[in-house]
């Protein structure tokens, strides 16, 4: 018997049925979504729509067209940050951020916080965004996201949350937390496959 201790990187074992569902898709469906209208392609699209609906229910949002699948969490964060920010924009992050958040922000002046009140002196005229993790995979610190988001909402600042370590383990509700965007990996707490 082996003991698996790397759930911070990816969950193991996966949820019951995940492997069988993937094998069924590979062996019996194999179609791309939104490329054709034959039976297998339509079946694949229905599975995708149902998955989006379930994710929206789980994470407290309603518009399933806003549930976007990317090759991974890092790609999702890159898409959000690089699509939203422009050179010269200022971003406030937590002082605990993961490399996946910090790499896209290296060209921008990002300043770190862990306490919600620390945000106020950091806000500048060119502050466009607050991008924070929900919990650290190193020390386990759970950031006070609701409090941070309340301060940001009062000042018209959008909040992006990296829930890589909490999605599937801890309640994450976009409406209740006042989030503008949420990034979650399917392969950690949601017990799905990588990618």
PDB file of C-alpha atoms in Angstrom:
ATOM      1  CA  UNK A   1       0.000   0.000   0.000  1.00  0.00           C
ATOM      2  CA  UNK A   2       1.369   3.420  -0.936  1.00  0.00           C
ATOM      3  CA  UNK A   3       0.483   6.754   0.634  1.00  0.00           C
ATOM      4  CA  UNK A   4      -0.046   9.737  -1.670  1.00  0.00           C
ATOM      5  CA  UNK A   5       0.980  13.116  -0.234  1.00  0.00           C
ATOM      6  CA  UNK A   6       0.964  15.395  -3.292  1.00  0.00           C
ATOM      7  CA  UNK A   7      -2.675  16.557  -3.389  1.00  0.00           C
ATOM      8  CA  UNK A   8      -1.458  20.175  -3.449  1.00  0.00           C
ATOM      9  CA  UNK A   9      -0.216  19.453  -6.981  1.00  0.00           C
ATOM     10  CA  UNK A  10      -3.004  17.130  -8.144  1.00  0.00           C
ATOM     11  CA  UNK A  11      -5.554  14.872  -6.500  1.00  0.00           C
ATOM     12  CA  UNK A  12      -5.191  11.115  -6.350  1.00  0.00           C
ATOM     13  CA  UNK A  13      -7.131   8.972  -6.598  1.00  0.00           C
ATOM     14  CA  UNK A  14      -9.561  10.717  -8.916  1.00  0.00           C
ATOM     15  CA  UNK A  15     -13.303  10.685  -8.225  1.00  0.00           C
ATOM     16  CA  UNK A  16     -15.099   7.432  -8.988  1.00  0.00           C
ATOM     17  CA  UNK A  17     -16.177   7.326 -12.616  1.00  0.00           C
ATOM     18  CA  UNK A  18     -13.672   9.885 -13.955  1.00  0.00           C
ATOM     19  CA  UNK A  19     -11.441   7.301 -15.651  1.00  0.00           C
ATOM     20  CA  UNK A  20     -14.417   5.427 -17.078  1.00  0.00           C
ATOM     21  CA  UNK A  21     -15.969   8.636 -18.438  1.00  0.00           C
ATOM     22  CA  UNK A  22     -12.689   9.611 -20.112  1.00  0.00           C
ATOM     23  CA  UNK A  23     -12.288   6.148 -21.614  1.00  0.00           C
ATOM     24  CA  UNK A  24     -15.906   6.228 -22.859  1.00  0.00           C
ATOM     25  CA  UNK A  25     -15.265   9.570 -24.561  1.00  0.00           C
ATOM     26  CA  UNK A  26     -12.055   8.330 -26.200  1.00  0.00           C
ATOM     27  CA  UNK A  27     -13.545   5.003 -27.318  1.00  0.00           C
ATOM     28  CA  UNK A  28     -17.146   5.953 -28.134  1.00  0.00           C
ATOM     29  CA  UNK A  29     -17.527   9.701 -28.764  1.00  0.00           C
ATOM     30  CA  UNK A  30     -14.271  11.361 -29.826  1.00  0.00           C
ATOM     31  CA  UNK A  31     -15.976  14.404 -31.347  1.00  0.00           C
ATOM     32  CA  UNK A  32     -15.053  18.058 -30.869  1.00  0.00           C
ATOM     33  CA  UNK A  33     -17.587  20.406 -29.318  1.00  0.00           C
ATOM     34  CA  UNK A  34     -19.025  23.195 -31.531  1.00  0.00           C
ATOM     35  CA  UNK A  35     -17.512  21.782 -34.717  1.00  0.00           C
ATOM     36  CA  UNK A  36     -20.353  19.690 -36.123  1.00  0.00           C
ATOM     37  CA  UNK A  37     -23.937  18.638 -35.509  1.00  0.00           C
ATOM     38  CA  UNK A  38     -23.819  14.871 -35.930  1.00  0.00           C
ATOM     39  CA  UNK A  39     -24.924  12.690 -33.001  1.00  0.00           C
ATOM     40  CA  UNK A  40     -21.556  12.211 -31.255  1.00  0.00           C
ATOM     41  CA  UNK A  41     -20.694  15.927 -31.506  1.00  0.00           C
ATOM     42  CA  UNK A  42     -24.120  16.867 -30.132  1.00  0.00           C
ATOM     43  CA  UNK A  43     -23.684  14.383 -27.290  1.00  0.00           C
ATOM     44  CA  UNK A  44     -20.280  15.883 -26.436  1.00  0.00           C
ATOM     45  CA  UNK A  45     -21.779  19.377 -26.436  1.00  0.00           C
ATOM     46  CA  UNK A  46     -24.588  18.309 -24.078  1.00  0.00           C
ATOM     47  CA  UNK A  47     -21.997  16.929 -21.638  1.00  0.00           C
ATOM     48  CA  UNK A  48     -20.105  20.235 -21.814  1.00  0.00           C
ATOM     49  CA  UNK A  49     -23.269  22.284 -21.206  1.00  0.00           C
ATOM     50  CA  UNK A  50     -24.217  20.122 -18.219  1.00  0.00           C
ATOM     51  CA  UNK A  51     -20.715  20.496 -16.801  1.00  0.00           C
ATOM     52  CA  UNK A  52     -20.892  24.293 -17.175  1.00  0.00           C
ATOM     53  CA  UNK A  53     -24.294  24.348 -15.451  1.00  0.00           C
ATOM     54  CA  UNK A  54     -22.971  22.280 -12.550  1.00  0.00           C
ATOM     55  CA  UNK A  55     -19.889  24.476 -12.186  1.00  0.00           C
ATOM     56  CA  UNK A  56     -22.037  27.618 -12.135  1.00  0.00           C
ATOM     57  CA  UNK A  57     -24.221  26.089  -9.427  1.00  0.00           C
ATOM     58  CA  UNK A  58     -21.180  24.992  -7.408  1.00  0.00           C
ATOM     59  CA  UNK A  59     -19.441  28.373  -7.624  1.00  0.00           C
ATOM     60  CA  UNK A  60     -22.457  30.674  -7.299  1.00  0.00           C
ATOM     61  CA  UNK A  61     -22.809  32.254 -10.716  1.00  0.00           C
ATOM     62  CA  UNK A  62     -25.504  31.970 -13.376  1.00  0.00           C
ATOM     63  CA  UNK A  63     -24.326  32.622 -16.923  1.00  0.00           C
ATOM     64  CA  UNK A  64     -22.935  29.338 -18.237  1.00  0.00           C
ATOM     65  CA  UNK A  65     -21.259  31.140 -21.135  1.00  0.00           C
ATOM     66  CA  UNK A  66     -18.930  32.643 -18.532  1.00  0.00           C
ATOM     67  CA  UNK A  67     -17.679  29.174 -17.509  1.00  0.00           C
ATOM     68  CA  UNK A  68     -14.612  28.876 -19.719  1.00  0.00           C
ATOM     69  CA  UNK A  69     -12.467  25.769 -20.003  1.00  0.00           C
ATOM     70  CA  UNK A  70      -8.740  26.291 -20.512  1.00  0.00           C
ATOM     71  CA  UNK A  71      -5.865  23.794 -20.759  1.00  0.00           C
ATOM     72  CA  UNK A  72      -5.124  24.496 -17.100  1.00  0.00           C
ATOM     73  CA  UNK A  73      -5.218  26.977 -14.246  1.00  0.00           C
ATOM     74  CA  UNK A  74      -2.089  28.842 -15.380  1.00  0.00           C
ATOM     75  CA  UNK A  75      -3.552  29.301 -18.869  1.00  0.00           C
ATOM     76  CA  UNK A  76      -6.788  30.609 -17.337  1.00  0.00           C
ATOM     77  CA  UNK A  77      -4.964  33.127 -15.150  1.00  0.00           C
ATOM     78  CA  UNK A  78      -2.822  34.229 -18.102  1.00  0.00           C
ATOM     79  CA  UNK A  79      -5.915  34.713 -20.246  1.00  0.00           C
ATOM     80  CA  UNK A  80      -7.586  36.862 -17.588  1.00  0.00           C
ATOM     81  CA  UNK A  81      -4.570  38.934 -16.632  1.00  0.00           C
ATOM     82  CA  UNK A  82      -3.160  39.498 -20.104  1.00  0.00           C
ATOM     83  CA  UNK A  83      -6.608  40.155 -21.538  1.00  0.00           C
ATOM     84  CA  UNK A  84      -7.592  42.665 -18.871  1.00  0.00           C
ATOM     85  CA  UNK A  85      -4.380  44.483 -18.034  1.00  0.00           C
ATOM     86  CA  UNK A  86      -2.329  46.937 -20.084  1.00  0.00           C
ATOM     87  CA  UNK A  87       1.247  48.192 -19.604  1.00  0.00           C
ATOM     88  CA  UNK A  88       1.309  50.721 -16.783  1.00  0.00           C
ATOM     89  CA  UNK A  89      -1.635  49.194 -14.914  1.00  0.00           C
ATOM     90  CA  UNK A  90      -1.115  48.561 -11.217  1.00  0.00           C
ATOM     91  CA  UNK A  91      -2.188  45.295  -9.586  1.00  0.00           C
ATOM     92  CA  UNK A  92      -2.506  44.420  -5.912  1.00  0.00           C
ATOM     93  CA  UNK A  93      -1.834  40.786  -4.998  1.00  0.00           C
ATOM     94  CA  UNK A  94      -1.438  38.872  -1.760  1.00  0.00           C
ATOM     95  CA  UNK A  95       2.076  38.432  -0.451  1.00  0.00           C
ATOM     96  CA  UNK A  96       1.592  34.660  -0.741  1.00  0.00           C
ATOM     97  CA  UNK A  97       0.933  34.348  -4.484  1.00  0.00           C
ATOM     98  CA  UNK A  98       1.874  31.302  -6.511  1.00  0.00           C
ATOM     99  CA  UNK A  99       4.176  31.503  -9.520  1.00  0.00           C
ATOM    100  CA  UNK A 100       1.202  31.000 -11.881  1.00  0.00           C
ATOM    101  CA  UNK A 101      -0.173  34.359 -10.751  1.00  0.00           C
ATOM    102  CA  UNK A 102       3.099  36.220 -10.453  1.00  0.00           C
ATOM    103  CA  UNK A 103       4.699  35.289 -13.795  1.00  0.00           C
ATOM    104  CA  UNK A 104       2.139  37.218 -15.892  1.00  0.00           C
ATOM    105  CA  UNK A 105       2.418  40.156 -13.511  1.00  0.00           C
ATOM    106  CA  UNK A 106       6.197  40.539 -13.621  1.00  0.00           C
ATOM    107  CA  UNK A 107       5.992  43.432 -16.090  1.00  0.00           C
ATOM    108  CA  UNK A 108       3.584  45.287 -13.801  1.00  0.00           C
ATOM    109  CA  UNK A 109       4.075  46.798 -10.374  1.00  0.00           C
ATOM    110  CA  UNK A 110       2.341  44.325  -8.086  1.00  0.00           C
ATOM    111  CA  UNK A 111       2.256  44.928  -4.347  1.00  0.00           C
ATOM    112  CA  UNK A 112       1.489  42.281  -1.751  1.00  0.00           C
ATOM    113  CA  UNK A 113      -1.045  42.229   1.078  1.00  0.00           C
ATOM    114  CA  UNK A 114      -2.438  39.656   3.503  1.00  0.00           C
ATOM    115  CA  UNK A 115      -4.658  41.878   5.634  1.00  0.00           C
ATOM    116  CA  UNK A 116      -7.658  43.613   3.979  1.00  0.00           C
ATOM    117  CA  UNK A 117      -6.860  47.002   5.556  1.00  0.00           C
ATOM    118  CA  UNK A 118      -3.425  46.887   3.888  1.00  0.00           C
ATOM    119  CA  UNK A 119      -5.108  47.427   0.508  1.00  0.00           C
ATOM    120  CA  UNK A 120      -6.137  51.036   1.121  1.00  0.00           C
ATOM    121  CA  UNK A 121      -2.675  52.681   1.056  1.00  0.00           C
ATOM    122  CA  UNK A 122      -1.719  50.623  -2.014  1.00  0.00           C
ATOM    123  CA  UNK A 123      -4.574  51.792  -4.237  1.00  0.00           C
ATOM    124  CA  UNK A 124      -3.358  54.184  -6.918  1.00  0.00           C
ATOM    125  CA  UNK A 125      -5.111  55.956  -9.788  1.00  0.00           C
ATOM    126  CA  UNK A 126      -3.787  53.275 -12.159  1.00  0.00           C
ATOM    127  CA  UNK A 127      -4.796  50.299  -9.969  1.00  0.00           C
ATOM    128  CA  UNK A 128      -6.927  48.148 -12.265  1.00  0.00           C
ATOM    129  CA  UNK A 129      -7.237  44.903 -10.387  1.00  0.00           C
ATOM    130  CA  UNK A 130      -6.798  42.914  -7.198  1.00  0.00           C
ATOM    131  CA  UNK A 131      -5.696  39.348  -7.948  1.00  0.00           C
ATOM    132  CA  UNK A 132      -5.374  37.013  -4.975  1.00  0.00           C
ATOM    133  CA  UNK A 133      -5.216  33.375  -4.042  1.00  0.00           C
ATOM    134  CA  UNK A 134      -7.813  31.918  -1.717  1.00  0.00           C
ATOM    135  CA  UNK A 135      -5.345  29.775   0.227  1.00  0.00           C
ATOM    136  CA  UNK A 136      -1.635  29.118   0.162  1.00  0.00           C
ATOM    137  CA  UNK A 137      -0.436  25.649  -0.793  1.00  0.00           C
ATOM    138  CA  UNK A 138       2.734  26.329   1.221  1.00  0.00           C
ATOM    139  CA  UNK A 139       1.497  27.511   4.624  1.00  0.00           C
ATOM    140  CA  UNK A 140      -2.267  26.928   4.400  1.00  0.00           C
ATOM    141  CA  UNK A 141      -3.194  30.552   5.083  1.00  0.00           C
ATOM    142  CA  UNK A 142      -6.786  31.268   4.033  1.00  0.00           C
ATOM    143  CA  UNK A 143      -7.111  34.876   2.908  1.00  0.00           C
ATOM    144  CA  UNK A 144     -10.126  36.994   3.993  1.00  0.00           C
ATOM    145  CA  UNK A 145     -11.495  37.215   0.455  1.00  0.00           C
ATOM    146  CA  UNK A 146     -14.919  38.635   1.353  1.00  0.00           C
ATOM    147  CA  UNK A 147     -13.399  41.502   3.332  1.00  0.00           C
ATOM    148  CA  UNK A 148     -10.885  42.251   0.576  1.00  0.00           C
ATOM    149  CA  UNK A 149     -13.628  42.122  -2.047  1.00  0.00           C
ATOM    150  CA  UNK A 150     -15.878  44.482  -0.038  1.00  0.00           C
ATOM    151  CA  UNK A 151     -13.109  47.104   0.067  1.00  0.00           C
ATOM    152  CA  UNK A 152     -12.480  46.645  -3.661  1.00  0.00           C
ATOM    153  CA  UNK A 153     -16.164  46.871  -4.610  1.00  0.00           C
ATOM    154  CA  UNK A 154     -16.452  50.216  -2.787  1.00  0.00           C
ATOM    155  CA  UNK A 155     -13.641  51.517  -4.988  1.00  0.00           C
ATOM    156  CA  UNK A 156     -14.734  49.904  -8.265  1.00  0.00           C
ATOM    157  CA  UNK A 157     -11.821  47.448  -8.378  1.00  0.00           C
ATOM    158  CA  UNK A 158     -12.447  43.981  -9.823  1.00  0.00           C
ATOM    159  CA  UNK A 159     -11.197  40.953  -7.877  1.00  0.00           C
ATOM    160  CA  UNK A 160      -9.807  37.782  -9.462  1.00  0.00           C
ATOM    161  CA  UNK A 161      -9.576  34.779  -7.146  1.00  0.00           C
ATOM    162  CA  UNK A 162      -7.184  31.851  -7.600  1.00  0.00           C
ATOM    163  CA  UNK A 163      -9.005  28.991  -5.866  1.00  0.00           C
ATOM    164  CA  UNK A 164      -6.509  26.289  -6.861  1.00  0.00           C
ATOM    165  CA  UNK A 165      -6.182  25.038  -3.295  1.00  0.00           C
ATOM    166  CA  UNK A 166      -9.757  25.546  -2.087  1.00  0.00           C
ATOM    167  CA  UNK A 167     -12.175  24.641  -4.917  1.00  0.00           C
ATOM    168  CA  UNK A 168     -13.782  21.358  -3.948  1.00  0.00           C
ATOM    169  CA  UNK A 169     -12.512  21.591  -0.355  1.00  0.00           C
ATOM    170  CA  UNK A 170     -13.911  24.906   0.847  1.00  0.00           C
ATOM    171  CA  UNK A 171     -17.039  26.867  -0.168  1.00  0.00           C
ATOM    172  CA  UNK A 172     -16.321  29.305  -3.013  1.00  0.00           C
ATOM    173  CA  UNK A 173     -19.337  31.361  -4.067  1.00  0.00           C
ATOM    174  CA  UNK A 174     -18.650  34.114  -6.600  1.00  0.00           C
ATOM    175  CA  UNK A 175     -21.692  36.207  -5.638  1.00  0.00           C
ATOM    176  CA  UNK A 176     -21.162  35.943  -1.898  1.00  0.00           C
ATOM    177  CA  UNK A 177     -17.452  36.724  -2.227  1.00  0.00           C
ATOM    178  CA  UNK A 178     -18.050  39.571  -4.707  1.00  0.00           C
ATOM    179  CA  UNK A 179     -15.690  38.176  -7.351  1.00  0.00           C
ATOM    180  CA  UNK A 180     -15.244  39.410 -10.894  1.00  0.00           C
ATOM    181  CA  UNK A 181     -13.486  36.212 -11.990  1.00  0.00           C
ATOM    182  CA  UNK A 182     -12.605  32.863 -10.491  1.00  0.00           C
ATOM    183  CA  UNK A 183      -9.939  30.397 -11.630  1.00  0.00           C
ATOM    184  CA  UNK A 184     -10.079  26.780 -10.493  1.00  0.00           C
ATOM    185  CA  UNK A 185      -8.259  23.673 -11.666  1.00  0.00           C
ATOM    186  CA  UNK A 186     -10.338  20.599 -12.355  1.00  0.00           C
ATOM    187  CA  UNK A 187      -7.584  18.210 -11.284  1.00  0.00           C
ATOM    188  CA  UNK A 188      -7.158  19.168  -7.627  1.00  0.00           C
ATOM    189  CA  UNK A 189     -10.095  19.404  -5.185  1.00  0.00           C
ATOM    190  CA  UNK A 190     -12.642  18.725  -7.936  1.00  0.00           C
ATOM    191  CA  UNK A 191     -10.929  15.336  -8.469  1.00  0.00           C
ATOM    192  CA  UNK A 192     -10.956  15.535 -12.262  1.00  0.00           C
ATOM    193  CA  UNK A 193      -8.240  14.900 -14.836  1.00  0.00           C
ATOM    194  CA  UNK A 194      -5.347  17.238 -15.607  1.00  0.00           C
ATOM    195  CA  UNK A 195      -5.796  19.653 -18.508  1.00  0.00           C
TER     196      UNK A 195
END
